[in-house]
Amino acid sequence: MAEGPVVGTPYGAVRGRYENGLAVFRGIPYAAPPFGPRRFRPPVPPEPWDGVRDAGAFGPTPPKPPYSEAFAKLLSDPVVPGDDILNLNVWTPEPGPGARLPVMVWIHGGALTRGSSAVPVYDGRAFARDGLVFVSLNYRLGVEGYGLFPDAPANPGLRDQLAALEWVRDAIAEFGGDPDRVTVFGESAGAISIGALLASPRAKGLFRRAALQSGPPEVTERDKVRRLVRRMATRLKIPATAEAFAAVDRAALAEAQAEVGRRASPVLGGPAFGIVVDGDLVPRDPLEALLDGDAARDVDLLLGWTSEEYRLWLAPTGLLERIDRLGPVALAGAMARCRCGPEVPRGYRLVHPDASTADLVGQLVTDHLLRVPLHRLADAHPAPSYVYEFAWPSNVPGLGACHALELGFVFDTADVPESAKLAGPGAPQTLADEMHSAWVRFAVEGDPGWPVWDATHPVRVFGAGEPAIVHGPRDRELALWEAEFAASEAAADAADQGTRKAQKTPKPGAVPLSVVRRLRRPGGARRG
């Protein structure tokens, strides 16, 4: 340990390790432990320390329930005990203030309830090998990070991420990074978090580029989060307040959270924690702010998804077969989930005549929740946007090109056993080379290597064959949603005109037509 690299931070010096010619620092506190009187409160700086703090091992991970048996076979989620959960890690090829290298900051996914920076797939060595400073971080999860209480501020988990980015701004130069060339990237809940940070005035200037993988800017209805908190309170037999929850053992809290959220699914819906509009860090719906041009106008974007996102949730649990058996009933459920009329699934059947019912439902919900908002964002964003689709099918039977499969390729860690759990044996290294180098180019140059998004909708498809640029691969499906929106707005206009004729003054509490329209669009306030 005496020979490891030593770097100063705003709160004290840390000693890392040299690994394959790279300097690696793990478990550096960026905020104080969020327990005791700080539980459910915004993060505060850590206590400074004297001497040199060892940074050779991953720090404690946030409280979280384990994955179910079906998902634990596919997704790794290490647990490191301890209180200092608000920590981060740095991989750098050249520690010291003179290097000024581009910086990449990773925000992990896991539905805001699971995951951590200690997942082996997220090892930053390949980014540092290619001349960047890589940072990954932990943040509060589940009810600890996204519970909504009358006596505590909302979104403490997102506030943790903001604090980590502020640490990067203040400290990364000592690790060889350039605080003016920061790219944030994240997948699933990590991408959703970045969408909120993009639109937050408090995060302005903290990053120059952003990559959103399989997660759109969105917020969750406050009432939905409150209902989940109340269910936990009922199970624990305590009031639904931060004061009462703070008195509960963190393991018991995670267990109660797992019980009340057992049936949640991104595809099928159900109770779930999420980011909410709070009037402060998240002053309004992030997608609306970005579409209106109110935020992040000069931030370059990399946006994308996998071809069969839904298979991660439906295949391991046997839901694919059950949905196929339900047939029309399942399609009716998808219509209710997406709040659309029968014309949309009818159009999907015409576009995909050979698809099973489960695949039709999965693609319909994926487009509604993910692809439509990201398309709209790419269309409206003033700065350059680049769009990709990951289409390589997993060697694990049934998974296809599912959610999170691209991660081992982006990180160039397809060789680690934890990546093979999802990808199966024999993942192509050439695909990892292509995808990883694209993310590096985006961070360094702002251009991942394919045409910028324009009216022709160029999409870089990462698949099993040769590299391909496909123009508008999802345009036929997305046109169905545009037609649905137009029909909905026409009906709302007609209803509004009829109401105005029948009643010149609106009733107290009437919802304005503009709000009704927003609620019907993917990414509107009803999402989550």
Tab-separated table of C-alpha atoms in Angstrom, residues 110-482:
chain	number	residue	atom	x	y	z
A	110	GLY	CA	-31.284	-0.785	-11.250
A	111	ALA	CA	-34.778	0.778	-11.162
A	112	LEU	CA	-33.528	3.217	-8.472
A	113	THR	CA	-33.766	0.310	-6.021
A	114	ARG	CA	-30.727	-1.860	-6.782
A	115	GLY	CA	-27.221	-1.722	-8.195
A	116	SER	CA	-23.978	-0.006	-7.188
A	117	SER	CA	-20.644	1.102	-8.600
A	118	ALA	CA	-19.098	-2.174	-7.374
A	119	VAL	CA	-20.775	-4.274	-10.101
A	120	PRO	CA	-17.818	-5.885	-11.953
A	121	VAL	CA	-19.310	-5.073	-15.375
A	122	TYR	CA	-18.761	-1.376	-14.545
A	123	ASP	CA	-14.982	-1.682	-14.178
A	124	GLY	CA	-13.447	1.511	-15.585
A	125	ARG	CA	-10.104	0.117	-16.711
A	126	ALA	CA	-10.894	0.187	-20.453
A	127	PHE	CA	-11.823	3.867	-20.385
A	128	ALA	CA	-8.652	4.761	-18.472
A	129	ARG	CA	-6.627	2.535	-20.811
A	130	ASP	CA	-7.945	4.662	-23.686
A	131	GLY	CA	-6.853	7.951	-22.120
A	132	LEU	CA	-9.847	9.082	-20.066
A	133	VAL	CA	-10.448	9.576	-16.362
A	134	PHE	CA	-13.380	7.372	-15.339
A	135	VAL	CA	-15.583	7.967	-12.273
A	136	SER	CA	-18.378	5.758	-10.920
A	137	LEU	CA	-20.545	6.530	-7.905
A	138	ASN	CA	-23.042	5.204	-5.389
A	139	TYR	CA	-26.258	7.008	-4.448
A	140	ARG	CA	-29.172	6.275	-2.138
A	141	LEU	CA	-31.765	3.830	-3.497
A	142	GLY	CA	-35.400	2.914	-2.976
A	143	VAL	CA	-37.252	4.554	-0.136
A	144	GLU	CA	-33.969	5.873	1.321
A	145	GLY	CA	-33.328	7.833	-1.873
A	146	TYR	CA	-36.746	8.339	-3.462
A	147	GLY	CA	-39.369	8.065	-0.749
A	148	LEU	CA	-41.725	11.033	-0.537
A	149	PHE	CA	-42.504	12.355	2.951
A	150	PRO	CA	-44.224	15.452	4.356
A	151	ASP	CA	-41.255	16.200	6.631
A	152	ALA	CA	-38.255	15.735	4.275
A	153	PRO	CA	-37.089	17.054	0.894
A	154	ALA	CA	-37.801	14.915	-2.170
A	155	ASN	CA	-35.247	13.137	-4.352
A	156	PRO	CA	-32.321	12.686	-1.913
A	157	GLY	CA	-30.839	10.022	-4.219
A	158	LEU	CA	-30.734	12.484	-7.115
A	159	ARG	CA	-29.248	15.079	-4.774
A	160	ASP	CA	-26.499	12.558	-4.021
A	161	GLN	CA	-25.689	12.366	-7.727
A	162	LEU	CA	-25.543	16.157	-7.924
A	163	ALA	CA	-23.148	16.219	-4.952
A	164	ALA	CA	-20.926	13.641	-6.670
A	165	LEU	CA	-20.808	15.741	-9.848
A	166	GLU	CA	-19.883	18.776	-7.761
A	167	TRP	CA	-17.070	16.701	-6.226
A	168	VAL	CA	-15.880	15.878	-9.745
A	169	ARG	CA	-15.885	19.565	-10.627
A	170	ASP	CA	-13.833	20.446	-7.551
A	171	ALA	CA	-11.495	17.444	-7.300
A	172	ILE	CA	-11.026	15.683	-10.620
A	173	ALA	CA	-8.133	17.873	-11.829
A	174	GLU	CA	-5.917	16.326	-9.135
A	175	PHE	CA	-6.651	12.908	-10.667
A	176	GLY	CA	-5.648	14.082	-14.140
A	177	GLY	CA	-9.121	15.051	-15.350
A	178	ASP	CA	-10.463	18.184	-17.003
A	179	PRO	CA	-13.569	19.482	-15.151
A	180	ASP	CA	-14.586	21.342	-18.320
A	181	ARG	CA	-14.730	18.118	-20.364
A	182	VAL	CA	-17.071	15.897	-18.357
A	183	THR	CA	-19.404	13.364	-19.993
A	184	VAL	CA	-22.073	11.721	-17.836
A	185	PHE	CA	-23.488	8.410	-18.985
A	186	GLY	CA	-25.936	5.979	-17.483
A	187	GLU	CA	-28.293	3.134	-18.274
A	188	SER	CA	-31.944	2.595	-17.325
A	189	ALA	CA	-32.487	4.412	-14.009
A	190	GLY	CA	-29.061	5.987	-14.484
A	191	ALA	CA	-30.194	7.443	-17.807
A	192	ILE	CA	-33.466	8.631	-16.274
A	193	SER	CA	-31.411	10.348	-13.573
A	194	ILE	CA	-29.262	12.051	-16.189
A	195	GLY	CA	-32.420	13.254	-17.918
A	196	ALA	CA	-33.446	14.982	-14.682
A	197	LEU	CA	-29.966	16.448	-14.215
A	198	LEU	CA	-29.948	17.722	-17.805
A	199	ALA	CA	-33.071	19.730	-17.056
A	200	SER	CA	-32.041	20.868	-13.562
A	201	PRO	CA	-30.783	24.453	-13.231
A	202	ARG	CA	-28.611	23.320	-10.315
A	203	ALA	CA	-26.644	20.921	-12.547
A	204	LYS	CA	-25.915	23.489	-15.241
A	205	GLY	CA	-22.238	23.550	-16.184
A	206	LEU	CA	-21.340	20.301	-14.405
A	207	PHE	CA	-21.072	18.283	-17.636
A	208	ARG	CA	-20.594	18.947	-21.319
A	209	ARG	CA	-21.986	15.753	-22.851
A	210	ALA	CA	-24.475	13.088	-21.810
A	211	ALA	CA	-25.295	9.542	-22.926
A	212	LEU	CA	-28.703	8.107	-22.057
A	213	GLN	CA	-28.855	4.330	-22.514
A	214	SER	CA	-32.333	2.756	-22.351
A	215	GLY	CA	-33.818	5.457	-20.145
A	216	PRO	CA	-35.699	8.667	-21.083
A	217	PRO	CA	-36.099	11.892	-19.125
A	218	GLU	CA	-39.176	11.315	-16.975
A	219	VAL	CA	-40.760	11.843	-13.598
A	220	THR	CA	-43.056	9.718	-11.459
A	221	GLU	CA	-46.407	10.908	-10.170
A	222	ARG	CA	-46.039	12.124	-6.595
A	223	ASP	CA	-49.217	10.307	-5.542
A	224	LYS	CA	-47.819	7.044	-6.877
A	225	VAL	CA	-44.714	7.362	-4.699
A	226	ARG	CA	-46.820	8.398	-1.702
A	227	ARG	CA	-48.990	5.296	-2.116
A	228	LEU	CA	-45.905	3.096	-2.081
A	229	VAL	CA	-44.617	4.816	1.071
A	230	ARG	CA	-48.014	4.396	2.735
A	231	ARG	CA	-48.035	0.693	1.901
A	232	MET	CA	-44.630	0.340	3.539
A	233	ALA	CA	-45.827	2.323	6.557
A	234	THR	CA	-48.856	0.049	6.926
A	235	ARG	CA	-46.658	-3.034	6.732
A	236	LEU	CA	-44.248	-1.602	9.307
A	237	LYS	CA	-47.082	-0.204	11.482
A	238	ILE	CA	-45.577	3.280	11.598
A	239	PRO	CA	-46.612	6.736	10.359
A	240	ALA	CA	-45.712	7.601	6.762
A	241	THR	CA	-43.156	10.223	7.829
A	242	ALA	CA	-39.405	10.518	7.416
A	243	GLU	CA	-39.021	10.730	11.198
A	244	ALA	CA	-40.777	7.386	11.672
A	245	PHE	CA	-38.977	5.685	8.773
A	246	ALA	CA	-35.610	6.937	10.035
A	247	ALA	CA	-36.132	4.962	13.230
A	248	VAL	CA	-36.483	1.671	11.311
A	249	ASP	CA	-33.483	-0.598	10.804
A	250	ARG	CA	-32.247	-0.264	7.225
A	251	ALA	CA	-32.442	-4.023	6.558
A	252	ALA	CA	-36.049	-4.152	7.760
A	253	LEU	CA	-36.861	-1.156	5.588
A	254	ALA	CA	-35.359	-2.839	2.524
A	255	GLU	CA	-37.354	-6.006	3.257
A	256	ALA	CA	-40.622	-4.067	3.528
A	257	GLN	CA	-39.803	-2.252	0.308
A	258	ALA	CA	-39.227	-5.553	-1.486
A	259	GLU	CA	-42.566	-6.888	-0.301
A	260	VAL	CA	-44.694	-3.933	-1.391
A	261	GLY	CA	-42.866	-3.605	-4.722
A	262	ARG	CA	-42.776	-7.286	-5.568
A	263	ARG	CA	-45.131	-7.015	-8.555
A	264	ALA	CA	-43.625	-3.914	-10.129
A	265	SER	CA	-42.360	-4.199	-13.712
A	266	PRO	CA	-41.205	-1.544	-16.173
A	267	VAL	CA	-43.217	-3.319	-18.868
A	268	LEU	CA	-46.372	-4.233	-16.963
A	269	GLY	CA	-46.371	-1.317	-14.497
A	270	GLY	CA	-47.081	-1.465	-10.795
A	271	PRO	CA	-45.805	0.393	-7.729
A	272	ALA	CA	-42.305	1.837	-8.057
A	273	PHE	CA	-40.093	4.604	-6.722
A	274	GLY	CA	-39.027	7.362	-9.070
A	275	ILE	CA	-37.827	10.934	-9.428
A	276	VAL	CA	-40.572	13.496	-8.740
A	277	VAL	CA	-41.044	17.159	-9.533
A	278	ASP	CA	-39.932	18.946	-6.362
A	279	GLY	CA	-39.857	22.630	-7.351
A	280	ASP	CA	-36.147	22.782	-6.531
A	281	LEU	CA	-33.722	20.284	-8.031
A	282	VAL	CA	-36.450	19.103	-10.438
A	283	PRO	CA	-38.584	22.218	-10.969
A	284	ARG	CA	-40.695	20.705	-13.762
A	285	ASP	CA	-41.044	17.604	-15.926
A	286	PRO	CA	-37.526	17.096	-17.394
A	287	LEU	CA	-38.722	15.995	-20.835
A	288	GLU	CA	-40.984	19.025	-21.140
A	289	ALA	CA	-38.152	21.347	-20.124
A	290	LEU	CA	-35.820	19.784	-22.676
A	291	LEU	CA	-38.409	19.807	-25.460
A	292	ASP	CA	-39.179	23.449	-24.736
A	293	GLY	CA	-35.485	24.295	-25.048
A	294	ASP	CA	-35.342	25.544	-21.460
A	295	ALA	CA	-32.355	23.411	-20.462
A	296	ALA	CA	-29.065	21.867	-21.615
A	297	ARG	CA	-29.163	23.526	-25.018
A	298	ASP	CA	-25.404	23.193	-25.463
A	299	VAL	CA	-25.009	19.618	-24.131
A	300	ASP	CA	-24.247	16.985	-26.805
A	301	LEU	CA	-26.398	13.867	-26.505
A	302	LEU	CA	-25.954	10.160	-27.231
A	303	LEU	CA	-29.298	8.338	-27.008
A	304	GLY	CA	-30.341	4.755	-27.593
A	305	TRP	CA	-31.934	1.464	-26.648
A	306	THR	CA	-31.757	-2.274	-27.246
A	307	SER	CA	-33.947	-3.995	-29.841
A	308	GLU	CA	-35.796	-6.154	-27.315
A	309	GLU	CA	-35.631	-4.262	-24.026
A	310	TYR	CA	-38.699	-6.029	-22.619
A	311	ARG	CA	-37.231	-9.526	-22.743
A	312	LEU	CA	-35.163	-8.958	-19.596
A	313	TRP	CA	-38.380	-8.687	-17.553
A	314	LEU	CA	-40.585	-11.127	-19.446
A	315	ALA	CA	-38.314	-14.044	-20.388
A	316	PRO	CA	-36.737	-15.051	-17.021
A	317	THR	CA	-40.102	-15.004	-15.241
A	318	GLY	CA	-42.093	-16.998	-17.795
A	319	LEU	CA	-44.248	-13.992	-18.643
A	320	LEU	CA	-43.558	-14.315	-22.368
A	321	GLU	CA	-45.483	-17.591	-22.494
A	322	ARG	CA	-48.247	-16.323	-20.209
A	323	ILE	CA	-48.789	-13.210	-22.326
A	324	ASP	CA	-48.951	-15.329	-25.475
A	325	ARG	CA	-51.624	-17.501	-23.863
A	326	LEU	CA	-53.673	-14.450	-22.868
A	327	GLY	CA	-53.686	-13.121	-26.437
A	328	PRO	CA	-56.295	-10.330	-26.846
A	329	VAL	CA	-56.499	-9.842	-23.075
A	330	ALA	CA	-52.782	-9.053	-22.974
A	331	LEU	CA	-53.140	-6.592	-25.844
A	332	ALA	CA	-55.983	-4.881	-23.989
A	333	GLY	CA	-53.718	-4.616	-20.950
A	334	ALA	CA	-50.983	-3.053	-23.079
A	335	MET	CA	-53.494	-0.515	-24.405
A	336	ALA	CA	-54.406	0.393	-20.827
A	337	ARG	CA	-50.722	0.626	-19.839
A	338	CYS	CA	-50.028	2.943	-22.796
A	339	ARG	CA	-53.410	4.712	-22.735
A	340	CYS	CA	-53.933	4.223	-26.440
A	341	GLY	CA	-56.780	3.120	-28.668
A	342	PRO	CA	-56.986	-0.129	-30.664
A	343	GLU	CA	-55.546	1.505	-33.792
A	344	VAL	CA	-52.039	1.421	-32.316
A	345	PRO	CA	-51.768	-2.344	-31.610
A	346	ARG	CA	-53.621	-2.981	-34.889
A	347	GLY	CA	-50.936	-0.974	-36.691
A	348	TYR	CA	-48.171	-2.855	-34.856
A	349	ARG	CA	-49.655	-6.129	-36.084
A	350	LEU	CA	-49.504	-4.852	-39.668
A	351	VAL	CA	-45.869	-3.789	-39.230
A	352	HIS	CA	-44.933	-7.061	-37.459
A	353	PRO	CA	-47.282	-9.713	-38.903
A	354	ASP	CA	-45.221	-12.652	-37.622
A	355	ALA	CA	-44.577	-11.386	-34.092
A	356	SER	CA	-45.944	-13.254	-31.106
A	357	THR	CA	-48.411	-11.484	-28.831
A	358	ALA	CA	-45.723	-11.112	-26.163
A	359	ASP	CA	-43.272	-9.532	-28.610
A	360	LEU	CA	-45.990	-7.223	-29.911
A	361	VAL	CA	-46.896	-6.120	-26.371
A	362	GLY	CA	-43.236	-5.711	-25.448
A	363	GLN	CA	-42.382	-3.569	-28.462
A	364	LEU	CA	-45.510	-1.461	-28.090
A	365	VAL	CA	-44.788	-0.662	-24.427
A	366	THR	CA	-41.065	-0.107	-25.117
A	367	ASP	CA	-41.846	2.391	-27.858
A	368	HIS	CA	-44.379	4.232	-25.711
A	369	LEU	CA	-42.179	4.497	-22.624
A	370	LEU	CA	-38.733	4.807	-24.186
A	371	ARG	CA	-38.309	5.243	-27.923
A	372	VAL	CA	-40.983	7.884	-28.508
A	373	PRO	CA	-39.620	10.222	-25.780
A	374	LEU	CA	-36.029	9.763	-26.960
A	375	HIS	CA	-37.025	10.394	-30.576
A	376	ARG	CA	-38.802	13.557	-29.525
A	377	LEU	CA	-35.775	14.664	-27.524
A	378	ALA	CA	-33.403	14.058	-30.454
A	379	ASP	CA	-35.764	15.974	-32.764
A	380	ALA	CA	-35.999	18.994	-30.458
A	381	HIS	CA	-32.498	19.243	-28.996
A	382	PRO	CA	-30.445	22.179	-30.381
A	383	ALA	CA	-27.017	20.608	-29.780
A	384	PRO	CA	-25.888	17.547	-31.776
A	385	SER	CA	-27.639	14.281	-30.916
A	386	TYR	CA	-26.609	10.777	-31.957
A	387	VAL	CA	-28.919	7.749	-31.792
A	388	TYR	CA	-28.007	4.046	-31.612
A	389	GLU	CA	-29.744	0.678	-31.307
A	390	PHE	CA	-28.114	-2.410	-29.807
A	391	ALA	CA	-29.367	-5.438	-31.752
A	392	TRP	CA	-26.992	-8.311	-30.920
A	393	PRO	CA	-29.030	-11.186	-29.374
A	394	SER	CA	-27.745	-12.783	-26.196
A	395	ASN	CA	-26.472	-16.336	-26.278
A	396	VAL	CA	-28.703	-17.002	-23.245
A	397	PRO	CA	-31.882	-18.585	-24.668
A	398	GLY	CA	-34.910	-16.298	-24.713
A	399	LEU	CA	-33.185	-13.028	-23.813
A	400	GLY	CA	-32.595	-11.683	-27.317
A	401	ALA	CA	-31.217	-8.131	-27.440
A	402	CYS	CA	-32.591	-7.374	-23.981
A	403	HIS	CA	-32.317	-4.483	-21.539
A	404	ALA	CA	-28.811	-3.972	-20.059
A	405	LEU	CA	-27.155	-6.417	-22.479
A	406	GLU	CA	-25.094	-3.649	-24.090
A	407	LEU	CA	-23.283	-2.756	-20.849
A	408	GLY	CA	-20.489	-5.313	-21.137
A	409	PHE	CA	-19.804	-4.035	-24.650
A	410	VAL	CA	-19.819	-0.335	-23.725
A	411	PHE	CA	-17.393	-1.010	-20.858
A	412	ASP	CA	-15.387	-3.577	-22.844
A	413	THR	CA	-15.865	-6.007	-19.964
A	414	ALA	CA	-17.605	-8.733	-21.944
A	415	ASP	CA	-14.866	-11.099	-20.734
A	416	VAL	CA	-15.779	-10.889	-17.024
A	417	PRO	CA	-18.002	-13.679	-15.649
A	418	GLU	CA	-20.679	-11.202	-14.552
A	419	SER	CA	-21.114	-10.025	-18.162
A	420	ALA	CA	-21.423	-13.616	-19.345
A	421	LYS	CA	-24.381	-14.134	-16.997
A	422	LEU	CA	-26.433	-11.922	-19.313
A	423	ALA	CA	-24.642	-12.354	-22.654
A	424	GLY	CA	-23.836	-16.049	-22.439
A	425	PRO	CA	-20.553	-17.540	-23.646
A	426	GLY	CA	-18.694	-16.276	-26.690
A	427	ALA	CA	-19.711	-12.607	-26.781
A	428	PRO	CA	-18.022	-11.042	-29.847
A	429	GLN	CA	-15.016	-8.918	-28.910
A	430	THR	CA	-15.223	-7.044	-32.215
A	431	LEU	CA	-18.624	-5.691	-31.173
A	432	ALA	CA	-17.199	-4.588	-27.820
A	433	ASP	CA	-14.359	-2.841	-29.645
A	434	GLU	CA	-16.819	-0.970	-31.876
A	435	MET	CA	-19.204	0.071	-29.123
A	436	HIS	CA	-16.615	0.992	-26.510
A	437	SER	CA	-14.611	3.066	-28.992
A	438	ALA	CA	-17.780	4.936	-30.005
A	439	TRP	CA	-18.408	5.981	-26.386
A	440	VAL	CA	-14.755	7.046	-26.053
A	441	ARG	CA	-14.955	9.134	-29.231
A	442	PHE	CA	-18.143	10.770	-28.031
A	443	ALA	CA	-16.495	11.756	-24.737
A	444	VAL	CA	-13.310	12.992	-26.393
A	445	GLU	CA	-14.611	14.601	-29.584
A	446	GLY	CA	-18.388	14.855	-29.218
A	447	ASP	CA	-18.857	12.578	-32.247
A	448	PRO	CA	-19.265	8.787	-31.761
A	449	GLY	CA	-18.576	8.077	-35.421
A	450	TRP	CA	-21.888	8.179	-37.272
A	451	PRO	CA	-24.138	10.937	-38.710
A	452	VAL	CA	-25.723	13.443	-36.366
A	453	TRP	CA	-29.496	13.091	-35.942
A	454	ASP	CA	-31.527	14.967	-38.519
A	455	ALA	CA	-34.775	14.622	-40.473
A	456	THR	CA	-33.539	11.352	-42.017
A	457	HIS	CA	-33.266	9.721	-38.546
A	458	PRO	CA	-29.865	7.978	-38.867
A	459	VAL	CA	-29.410	5.217	-36.284
A	460	ARG	CA	-26.178	3.302	-35.684
A	461	VAL	CA	-27.203	-0.333	-35.261
A	462	PHE	CA	-24.769	-2.446	-33.235
A	463	GLY	CA	-25.563	-6.015	-34.271
A	464	ALA	CA	-24.059	-9.325	-35.245
A	465	GLY	CA	-23.075	-8.281	-38.767
A	466	GLU	CA	-21.100	-5.457	-40.266
A	467	PRO	CA	-21.503	-1.931	-38.810
A	468	ALA	CA	-24.672	-0.369	-40.187
A	469	ILE	CA	-26.368	3.002	-40.361
A	470	VAL	CA	-30.114	2.563	-40.764
A	471	HIS	CA	-32.363	5.546	-41.441
A	472	GLY	CA	-35.660	5.566	-39.549
A	473	PRO	CA	-35.727	1.919	-38.391
A	474	ARG	CA	-38.611	2.656	-35.998
A	475	ASP	CA	-40.410	5.320	-38.030
A	476	ARG	CA	-43.399	3.163	-38.989
A	477	GLU	CA	-44.194	2.374	-35.371
A	478	LEU	CA	-43.597	5.932	-34.224
A	479	ALA	CA	-45.944	7.232	-36.919
A	480	LEU	CA	-48.715	5.222	-35.251
A	481	TRP	CA	-48.137	7.140	-32.012
A	482	GLU	CA	-48.129	10.473	-33.807
